[in-house]
Amino acid sequence: MSVAASIPLLKNRIYRYLRETGSPHKALREFLNVELKDFDRIAIVGGLVRDLARRGKVGFRSDIDIVIDGEVEKVTELARRLGATPNRFGGFGWKSDRWKIDFWALGTTWASTNGHVLVAELSDIPKTTFFDCDAVCYDYRAKTVHASPDYLPRLRARTIDINLLPNPSVEGNLLRAARRILLWGFRPGETLRTFIDDHLDEASFRSIAGIEAGLFHSPVTQAFDGAAELKTALLADQLTSLLNTAANEQLILPGMRDVRT
């Protein structure tokens, strides 16, 4: 399946996915409709929305990330009731036999608490992501997609760039950039090219290569002898066909096991 042709069609993809009859989908609906019933506004963010936009349901192999527009105390009480574990950035992680779900109160998202973006409502979430391909969310109750007007055209153009430069993990985002460029066949925009050029050196290469080898059964950095060779491949005008661009994995940030977006 190709990139969704429009935001309404993306909304339909998400709606259909959430209504499927398989037991994982039923379990997800139960979490959204029962565990989160006391919250009027919740948004699905991260890999589910992005990957359904990019490739349809065949492209989604990830955990679920949810932002709750509710009082921090109520979200904390929800986490306590579920036995959820705090993550490093103000949210909580909860795992069932079907899903691993991370959730946050809207006001505790990293970009908000660190003063980089004013986050007052769910429609502000796309402003908070490091990568532009992640700058999308689905308002579950309103059945609305929030994204910039050029979100889908950029996916169709197979480009990836930085949406919000401040970030809590330079190496984590270097690794995500490398895997998305090499596995998805995307090309970096100018801001991401500068980020890669500034931060990818031998020390960071060794670090992300070691971390990737421990996290993924198909590491991509091992195909390169060092930072210079990897940087050349990432910044080339045309992607050298070294890797399987059909592969698709949601990426775990180094040092941020509980943050998936």
Short mmCIF file of C-alpha atoms in Angstrom, two decimals:
data_model
loop_
_atom_site.label_atom_id
_atom_site.label_comp_id
_atom_site.label_asym_id
_atom_site.label_seq_id
_atom_site.Cartn_x
_atom_site.Cartn_y
_atom_site.Cartn_z
CA MET A 1 0.00 0.00 0.00
CA SER A 2 1.24 3.49 -0.83
CA VAL A 3 1.16 6.75 1.11
CA ALA A 4 -2.38 7.88 1.94
CA ALA A 5 -3.66 10.22 -0.76
CA SER A 6 -5.31 12.67 1.66
CA ILE A 7 -5.89 13.34 5.34
CA PRO A 8 -9.51 12.06 5.12
CA LEU A 9 -8.24 8.82 3.60
CA LEU A 10 -5.60 8.53 6.33
CA LYS A 11 -8.35 9.04 8.90
CA ASN A 12 -10.27 6.18 7.29
CA ARG A 13 -7.20 3.93 7.39
CA ILE A 14 -6.79 4.56 11.10
CA TYR A 15 -10.49 4.11 11.82
CA ARG A 16 -10.62 0.81 9.94
CA TYR A 17 -7.48 -0.45 11.65
CA LEU A 18 -8.90 0.31 15.08
CA ARG A 19 -12.17 -1.44 14.21
CA GLU A 20 -10.61 -4.71 13.04
CA THR A 21 -11.87 -7.84 14.75
CA GLY A 22 -8.59 -9.51 15.73
CA SER A 23 -7.87 -10.00 19.40
CA PRO A 24 -5.04 -7.41 19.48
CA HIS A 25 -7.38 -4.77 18.05
CA LYS A 26 -10.09 -5.69 20.55
CA ALA A 27 -7.57 -5.38 23.37
CA LEU A 28 -6.49 -1.96 22.14
CA ARG A 29 -10.10 -0.76 21.90
CA GLU A 30 -10.74 -2.02 25.41
CA PHE A 31 -7.82 0.02 26.71
CA LEU A 32 -8.98 3.13 24.87
CA ASN A 33 -12.67 2.76 25.71
CA VAL A 34 -12.50 1.31 29.23
CA GLU A 35 -9.25 2.29 30.88
CA LEU A 36 -9.32 5.79 29.36
CA LYS A 37 -13.11 6.32 29.59
CA ASP A 38 -12.74 9.16 32.11
CA PHE A 39 -10.75 11.30 29.65
CA ASP A 40 -12.64 13.27 27.03
CA ARG A 41 -9.67 13.93 24.74
CA ILE A 42 -6.97 11.41 23.89
CA ALA A 43 -4.66 11.19 20.89
CA ILE A 44 -2.77 8.31 19.34
CA VAL A 45 0.67 9.53 18.34
CA GLY A 46 3.87 8.01 17.04
CA GLY A 47 4.35 4.95 14.88
CA LEU A 48 0.76 3.81 14.44
CA VAL A 49 -0.42 6.99 12.74
CA ARG A 50 2.81 7.57 10.82
CA ASP A 51 3.12 4.04 9.53
CA LEU A 52 -0.53 3.77 8.52
CA ALA A 53 0.00 7.01 6.60
CA ARG A 54 3.19 5.72 4.99
CA ARG A 55 2.34 2.13 4.08
CA GLY A 56 -1.00 1.14 5.56
CA LYS A 57 -1.38 -1.55 8.20
CA VAL A 58 1.40 -3.68 6.70
CA GLY A 59 3.79 -0.90 7.73
CA PHE A 60 2.84 -0.84 11.42
CA ARG A 61 4.96 -2.98 13.74
CA SER A 62 5.22 -1.02 16.92
CA ASP A 63 3.94 -0.17 20.33
CA ILE A 64 1.16 2.34 21.00
CA ASP A 65 1.80 5.89 22.20
CA ILE A 66 -1.04 7.96 23.63
CA VAL A 67 -1.24 11.56 24.81
CA ILE A 68 -4.07 12.37 27.22
CA ASP A 69 -5.51 15.86 27.43
CA GLY A 70 -6.26 15.66 31.13
CA GLU A 71 -5.01 16.69 34.53
CA VAL A 72 -1.58 15.36 35.37
CA GLU A 73 -2.88 14.05 38.69
CA LYS A 74 -5.61 12.02 36.98
CA VAL A 75 -3.13 10.53 34.52
CA THR A 76 -0.81 9.69 37.39
CA GLU A 77 -3.69 8.02 39.21
CA LEU A 78 -4.47 6.01 36.06
CA ALA A 79 -0.86 4.86 35.95
CA ARG A 80 -0.99 3.87 39.60
CA ARG A 81 -4.18 1.88 39.07
CA LEU A 82 -2.74 0.06 36.05
CA GLY A 83 0.60 -0.57 37.70
CA ALA A 84 2.30 1.37 34.89
CA THR A 85 5.98 2.24 35.17
CA PRO A 86 7.24 5.84 34.88
CA ASN A 87 9.40 6.49 31.83
CA ARG A 88 12.21 8.99 31.58
CA PHE A 89 10.20 11.85 30.14
CA GLY A 90 7.18 12.29 32.34
CA GLY A 91 5.00 9.53 30.95
CA PHE A 92 4.21 5.93 31.85
CA GLY A 93 4.64 2.54 30.24
CA TRP A 94 2.10 -0.27 30.60
CA LYS A 95 2.25 -3.73 29.09
CA SER A 96 -0.46 -6.30 28.51
CA ASP A 97 -0.21 -9.65 26.80
CA ARG A 98 -1.10 -7.89 23.53
CA TRP A 99 0.44 -4.42 23.62
CA LYS A 100 3.03 -2.19 25.19
CA ILE A 101 1.41 1.21 25.62
CA ASP A 102 3.15 4.43 26.64
CA PHE A 103 0.98 7.35 27.71
CA TRP A 104 1.49 10.93 28.82
CA ALA A 105 -0.53 13.85 30.08
CA LEU A 106 -0.55 16.55 27.40
CA GLY A 107 1.27 19.04 29.60
CA THR A 108 4.12 16.64 30.40
CA THR A 109 5.36 16.00 26.86
CA TRP A 110 9.11 16.63 26.64
CA ALA A 111 8.94 19.62 24.29
CA SER A 112 6.37 21.29 26.52
CA THR A 113 8.03 20.75 29.89
CA ASN A 114 11.34 21.97 28.48
CA GLY A 115 9.80 25.14 27.11
CA HIS A 116 10.32 24.49 23.41
CA VAL A 117 6.66 24.42 22.33
CA LEU A 118 3.46 25.75 23.85
CA VAL A 119 1.24 22.67 24.06
CA ALA A 120 -2.31 23.63 24.97
CA GLU A 121 -4.38 21.08 23.04
CA LEU A 122 -4.04 17.88 21.07
CA SER A 123 -3.66 19.74 17.78
CA ASP A 124 -0.34 21.12 19.11
CA ILE A 125 1.25 17.66 19.30
CA PRO A 126 2.65 17.70 15.74
CA LYS A 127 4.79 20.69 16.72
CA THR A 128 6.63 18.64 19.35
CA THR A 129 8.34 15.87 17.36
CA PHE A 130 11.98 15.81 16.31
CA PHE A 131 11.29 14.30 12.86
CA ASP A 132 8.71 15.74 10.48
CA CYS A 133 7.49 12.26 9.54
CA ASP A 134 6.35 11.82 13.16
CA ALA A 135 4.47 15.14 13.24
CA VAL A 136 0.97 13.69 13.13
CA CYS A 137 -1.62 12.45 15.62
CA TYR A 138 -5.12 11.01 15.69
CA ASP A 139 -7.73 12.43 18.07
CA TYR A 140 -9.49 9.21 19.05
CA ARG A 141 -12.74 10.65 20.36
CA ALA A 142 -13.16 13.27 17.61
CA LYS A 143 -11.83 10.90 14.90
CA THR A 144 -9.66 13.71 13.57
CA VAL A 145 -6.11 13.72 12.20
CA HIS A 146 -3.85 16.63 13.08
CA ALA A 147 -0.91 17.26 10.74
CA SER A 148 0.57 20.08 8.67
CA PRO A 149 -0.75 20.56 5.11
CA ASP A 150 2.50 19.27 3.63
CA TYR A 151 2.70 16.14 5.83
CA LEU A 152 1.52 13.59 3.26
CA PRO A 153 3.25 15.26 0.29
CA ARG A 154 6.56 15.01 2.17
CA LEU A 155 5.98 11.31 2.78
CA ARG A 156 5.19 10.83 -0.88
CA ALA A 157 8.39 12.67 -1.79
CA ARG A 158 10.28 10.25 0.49
CA THR A 159 11.98 13.05 2.40
CA ILE A 160 12.73 13.25 6.10
CA ASP A 161 13.79 16.36 7.98
CA ILE A 162 13.87 17.88 11.44
CA ASN A 163 10.62 19.30 12.74
CA LEU A 164 11.84 20.52 16.17
CA LEU A 165 15.59 20.66 16.64
CA PRO A 166 15.94 20.55 20.45
CA ASN A 167 15.81 16.90 21.51
CA PRO A 168 16.71 14.74 24.51
CA SER A 169 18.90 12.24 22.63
CA VAL A 170 21.30 13.24 19.86
CA GLU A 171 22.58 9.69 19.41
CA GLY A 172 19.07 8.28 19.51
CA ASN A 173 17.99 10.52 16.70
CA LEU A 174 21.15 9.84 14.71
CA LEU A 175 20.31 6.15 14.87
CA ARG A 176 16.69 6.70 13.93
CA ALA A 177 17.76 8.94 11.04
CA ALA A 178 20.21 6.33 9.76
CA ARG A 179 17.70 3.49 9.91
CA ARG A 180 14.89 5.49 8.33
CA ILE A 181 17.09 6.79 5.53
CA LEU A 182 18.60 3.39 4.78
CA LEU A 183 15.61 1.12 5.40
CA TRP A 184 12.83 3.34 4.14
CA GLY A 185 14.78 4.79 1.22
CA PHE A 186 14.08 8.36 2.38
CA ARG A 187 16.44 11.29 1.73
CA PRO A 188 17.35 13.84 4.42
CA GLY A 189 16.32 17.48 4.17
CA GLU A 190 18.77 20.30 4.69
CA THR A 191 18.34 20.64 8.46
CA LEU A 192 18.73 16.90 9.03
CA ARG A 193 21.77 16.83 6.71
CA THR A 194 23.40 19.50 8.88
CA PHE A 195 22.49 17.57 12.04
CA ILE A 196 24.07 14.38 10.66
CA ASP A 197 27.15 16.23 9.43
CA ASP A 198 27.63 17.97 12.80
CA HIS A 199 27.07 14.99 15.09
CA LEU A 200 28.09 11.82 13.26
CA ASP A 201 31.74 11.16 14.10
CA GLU A 202 33.71 8.08 15.06
CA ALA A 203 32.68 8.26 18.71
CA SER A 204 28.97 8.57 17.95
CA PHE A 205 29.24 5.94 15.20
CA ARG A 206 30.70 3.40 17.62
CA SER A 207 28.07 4.26 20.18
CA ILE A 208 25.05 3.93 17.90
CA ALA A 209 26.47 0.81 16.24
CA GLY A 210 26.84 -0.87 19.62
CA ILE A 211 23.40 0.15 20.78
CA GLU A 212 21.76 -0.87 17.51
CA ALA A 213 23.40 -4.30 17.60
CA GLY A 214 21.84 -4.87 21.02
CA LEU A 215 18.37 -3.71 20.01
CA PHE A 216 17.73 -4.97 16.49
CA HIS A 217 18.11 -8.32 14.79
CA SER A 218 18.91 -6.47 11.54
CA PRO A 219 21.35 -3.66 12.39
CA VAL A 220 22.21 -1.41 9.46
CA THR A 221 25.31 0.34 10.78
CA GLN A 222 27.33 -2.88 10.63
CA ALA A 223 27.35 -2.52 6.83
CA PHE A 224 29.74 0.44 7.18
CA ASP A 225 33.38 0.60 8.25
CA GLY A 226 33.09 3.89 10.11
CA ALA A 227 31.47 7.29 10.46
CA ALA A 228 32.79 8.69 7.19
CA GLU A 229 31.40 5.82 5.12
CA LEU A 230 28.02 5.93 6.87
CA LYS A 231 27.83 9.71 6.53
CA THR A 232 28.56 9.46 2.80
CA ALA A 233 25.71 6.99 2.35
CA LEU A 234 23.26 9.04 4.41
CA LEU A 235 24.03 12.32 2.68
CA ALA A 236 24.35 10.98 -0.87
CA ASP A 237 22.00 12.48 -3.44
CA GLN A 238 20.88 8.97 -4.37
CA LEU A 239 20.61 6.15 -1.87
CA THR A 240 23.02 3.32 -2.56
CA SER A 241 21.03 0.08 -2.58
CA LEU A 242 22.93 -1.65 0.21
CA LEU A 243 20.02 -2.55 2.40
CA ASN A 244 16.54 -3.98 2.25
CA THR A 245 14.33 -0.93 1.95
CA ALA A 246 11.24 -3.08 2.43
CA ALA A 247 12.23 -3.68 6.06
CA ASN A 248 10.18 -1.77 8.57
CA GLU A 249 10.74 -1.55 12.31
CA GLN A 250 9.70 1.06 14.83
CA LEU A 251 12.92 2.40 16.28
CA ILE A 252 13.87 2.39 19.96
CA LEU A 253 15.89 5.35 21.05
CA PRO A 254 19.20 4.56 22.79
CA GLY A 255 18.82 5.27 26.48
CA MET A 256 15.11 5.88 25.97
CA ARG A 257 13.59 2.40 26.03
CA ASP A 258 10.21 3.75 27.02
CA VAL A 259 10.01 6.52 24.44
CA ARG A 260 9.06 5.31 20.99
CA THR A 261 8.17 8.46 19.03
#
